[in-house]
Amino acid sequence: MASAGGAMQLKLNLNDTVGQERYKSLTKQFYRNADIALLVFSIDDGPSFHKIEFWRKEVLSHNIEKDVAMILIGNKDDLHEERINPKSTSKQYTEKHGMKFIEMSANRRDDYLKVDSVI
C-alpha cells in the first residue's frame, strides 16, 4: 500500500485457485503473505461451501505471523431458485470466524463493486 496525495493506493493480486485440493501445492505461494483472502463458494453447490473451512485453515496455516482478513463470497446469487446453501448458514459461519460476507454473481459486472466495498 502507498499513499498518493492523501488517497490510499492498494496493490491487488487476484489468483483463482479453482478450490480443488489437487492445486494445494501451487496455491501456497499465492496466499503465503496475503493480507486479504476471498473465499468463494457457489450458492447452488453444497460441497463448495463445505470446502470453505479447509481453505480457511490453509490460509491461516501459512500466515501464522499476521492476521489475514477473510471475506466469504457466495457466488451465483442470480441463481437464487437453485440455492442449496442457505444465506443464514453463511452468515453464521462468518460471524463465528470474524469474517465479512457478501453474495454476488460473477455474471453481473456491478456486483464486483460489492467486493470492493468490503475490502
mmCIF file of C-alpha atoms in Angstrom:
data_model
loop_
_atom_site.group_PDB
_atom_site.id
_atom_site.type_symbol
_atom_site.label_atom_id
_atom_site.label_comp_id
_atom_site.label_asym_id
_atom_site.label_seq_id
_atom_site.Cartn_x
_atom_site.Cartn_y
_atom_site.Cartn_z
ATOM 1 C CA MET A 1 0.000 0.000 0.000
ATOM 2 C CA ALA A 2 1.126 3.507 -0.735
ATOM 3 C CA SER A 3 -0.331 6.926 -0.160
ATOM 4 C CA ALA A 4 -0.549 9.386 -3.033
ATOM 5 C CA GLY A 5 -1.916 12.829 -2.293
ATOM 6 C CA GLY A 6 -3.884 11.621 0.714
ATOM 7 C CA ALA A 7 -5.523 8.762 -1.188
ATOM 8 C CA MET A 8 -4.580 5.205 -0.379
ATOM 9 C CA GLN A 9 -3.355 3.059 -3.243
ATOM 10 C CA LEU A 10 -3.670 -0.682 -2.938
ATOM 11 C CA LYS A 11 -1.876 -3.339 -4.925
ATOM 12 C CA LEU A 12 -4.328 -6.154 -5.551
ATOM 13 C CA ASN A 13 -3.369 -9.525 -6.985
ATOM 14 C CA LEU A 14 -6.236 -11.931 -7.558
ATOM 15 C CA ASN A 15 -5.425 -15.596 -8.003
ATOM 16 C CA ASP A 16 -8.193 -18.044 -8.805
ATOM 17 C CA THR A 17 -7.095 -21.336 -7.288
ATOM 18 C CA VAL A 18 -10.189 -23.187 -8.504
ATOM 19 C CA GLY A 19 -10.747 -24.522 -4.967
ATOM 20 C CA GLN A 20 -9.557 -28.010 -5.797
ATOM 21 C CA GLU A 21 -7.225 -29.760 -3.380
ATOM 22 C CA ARG A 22 -5.059 -31.070 -6.222
ATOM 23 C CA TYR A 23 -3.818 -27.485 -6.643
ATOM 24 C CA LYS A 24 -2.957 -27.204 -2.946
ATOM 25 C CA SER A 25 0.813 -27.167 -3.512
ATOM 26 C CA LEU A 26 0.514 -24.378 -6.079
ATOM 27 C CA THR A 27 -1.781 -22.199 -4.012
ATOM 28 C CA LYS A 28 0.581 -21.901 -1.048
ATOM 29 C CA GLN A 29 2.734 -19.393 -2.911
ATOM 30 C CA PHE A 30 -0.308 -17.224 -3.606
ATOM 31 C CA TYR A 31 -1.541 -16.860 -0.047
ATOM 32 C CA ARG A 32 1.656 -17.088 1.952
ATOM 33 C CA ASN A 33 1.877 -13.352 2.688
ATOM 34 C CA ALA A 34 -1.698 -12.380 1.939
ATOM 35 C CA ASP A 35 -3.431 -9.519 3.703
ATOM 36 C CA ILE A 36 -6.890 -10.497 2.437
ATOM 37 C CA ALA A 37 -8.327 -13.807 1.286
ATOM 38 C CA LEU A 38 -11.553 -14.069 -0.684
ATOM 39 C CA LEU A 39 -13.115 -17.480 -0.080
ATOM 40 C CA VAL A 40 -15.719 -18.130 -2.765
ATOM 41 C CA PHE A 41 -18.383 -20.817 -2.948
ATOM 42 C CA SER A 42 -21.394 -21.372 -5.193
ATOM 43 C CA ILE A 43 -24.769 -20.973 -3.521
ATOM 44 C CA ASP A 44 -26.086 -23.726 -5.803
ATOM 45 C CA ASP A 45 -23.360 -26.252 -4.900
ATOM 46 C CA GLY A 46 -23.419 -27.737 -1.389
ATOM 47 C CA PRO A 47 -19.919 -29.280 -1.441
ATOM 48 C CA SER A 48 -18.320 -25.969 -2.434
ATOM 49 C CA PHE A 49 -19.498 -24.396 0.840
ATOM 50 C CA HIS A 50 -18.244 -27.360 2.864
ATOM 51 C CA LYS A 51 -14.736 -26.901 1.394
ATOM 52 C CA ILE A 52 -14.529 -23.334 2.713
ATOM 53 C CA GLU A 53 -13.324 -24.495 6.133
ATOM 54 C CA PHE A 54 -10.443 -26.410 4.535
ATOM 55 C CA TRP A 55 -9.313 -23.335 2.607
ATOM 56 C CA ARG A 56 -9.775 -21.015 5.600
ATOM 57 C CA LYS A 57 -7.429 -23.228 7.620
ATOM 58 C CA GLU A 58 -4.957 -23.366 4.732
ATOM 59 C CA VAL A 59 -4.744 -19.582 4.557
ATOM 60 C CA LEU A 60 -4.326 -19.316 8.324
ATOM 61 C CA SER A 61 -1.647 -22.014 8.463
ATOM 62 C CA HIS A 62 0.564 -20.086 6.040
ATOM 63 C CA ASN A 63 0.073 -16.702 7.682
ATOM 64 C CA ILE A 64 0.870 -17.519 11.295
ATOM 65 C CA GLU A 65 2.678 -14.246 11.978
ATOM 66 C CA LYS A 66 -0.154 -11.928 10.991
ATOM 67 C CA ASP A 67 -3.913 -11.710 10.781
ATOM 68 C CA VAL A 68 -5.442 -12.214 7.366
ATOM 69 C CA ALA A 69 -8.783 -10.571 6.684
ATOM 70 C CA MET A 70 -11.115 -13.080 5.084
ATOM 71 C CA ILE A 71 -14.232 -12.404 3.082
ATOM 72 C CA LEU A 72 -16.705 -15.163 2.325
ATOM 73 C CA ILE A 73 -18.371 -14.728 -1.051
ATOM 74 C CA GLY A 74 -21.466 -16.633 -2.061
ATOM 75 C CA ASN A 75 -21.318 -16.627 -5.852
ATOM 76 C CA LYS A 76 -24.149 -17.177 -8.330
ATOM 77 C CA ASP A 77 -26.799 -15.288 -6.371
ATOM 78 C CA ASP A 78 -28.535 -14.794 -9.711
ATOM 79 C CA LEU A 79 -29.467 -18.495 -9.412
ATOM 80 C CA HIS A 80 -31.458 -17.993 -6.192
ATOM 81 C CA GLU A 81 -34.084 -20.528 -7.311
ATOM 82 C CA GLU A 82 -31.362 -23.200 -7.361
ATOM 83 C CA ARG A 83 -29.933 -22.201 -3.965
ATOM 84 C CA ILE A 84 -28.721 -25.087 -1.817
ATOM 85 C CA ASN A 85 -26.620 -23.174 0.711
ATOM 86 C CA PRO A 86 -28.873 -21.015 2.924
ATOM 87 C CA LYS A 87 -27.740 -17.426 3.412
ATOM 88 C CA SER A 88 -28.301 -17.819 7.164
ATOM 89 C CA THR A 89 -25.730 -20.641 7.308
ATOM 90 C CA SER A 90 -23.146 -18.467 5.577
ATOM 91 C CA LYS A 91 -23.836 -15.569 7.935
ATOM 92 C CA GLN A 92 -23.469 -17.826 10.987
ATOM 93 C CA TYR A 93 -20.161 -19.131 9.645
ATOM 94 C CA THR A 94 -18.763 -15.658 9.068
ATOM 95 C CA GLU A 95 -19.885 -14.431 12.489
ATOM 96 C CA LYS A 96 -18.203 -17.425 14.120
ATOM 97 C CA HIS A 97 -14.911 -16.754 12.316
ATOM 98 C CA GLY A 98 -14.910 -12.945 12.267
ATOM 99 C CA MET A 99 -15.274 -12.716 8.511
ATOM 100 C CA LYS A 100 -17.261 -10.445 6.238
ATOM 101 C CA PHE A 101 -19.883 -11.943 3.921
ATOM 102 C CA ILE A 102 -21.412 -10.912 0.624
ATOM 103 C CA GLU A 103 -23.350 -12.603 -2.124
ATOM 104 C CA MET A 104 -22.846 -11.713 -5.745
ATOM 105 C CA SER A 105 -22.967 -13.016 -9.279
ATOM 106 C CA ALA A 106 -19.830 -13.111 -11.379
ATOM 107 C CA ASN A 107 -22.154 -12.554 -14.335
ATOM 108 C CA ARG A 108 -23.154 -9.075 -13.140
ATOM 109 C CA ARG A 109 -20.398 -6.545 -13.623
ATOM 110 C CA ASP A 110 -21.736 -4.183 -10.927
ATOM 111 C CA ASP A 111 -21.520 -6.947 -8.328
ATOM 112 C CA TYR A 112 -17.735 -6.610 -8.295
ATOM 113 C CA LEU A 113 -18.293 -3.287 -6.546
ATOM 114 C CA LYS A 114 -19.692 -5.276 -3.609
ATOM 115 C CA VAL A 115 -16.295 -6.920 -3.195
ATOM 116 C CA ASP A 116 -14.550 -3.573 -3.462
ATOM 117 C CA SER A 117 -16.811 -2.092 -0.782
ATOM 118 C CA VAL A 118 -15.922 -4.738 1.823
ATOM 119 C CA ILE A 119 -12.183 -4.644 1.122
#
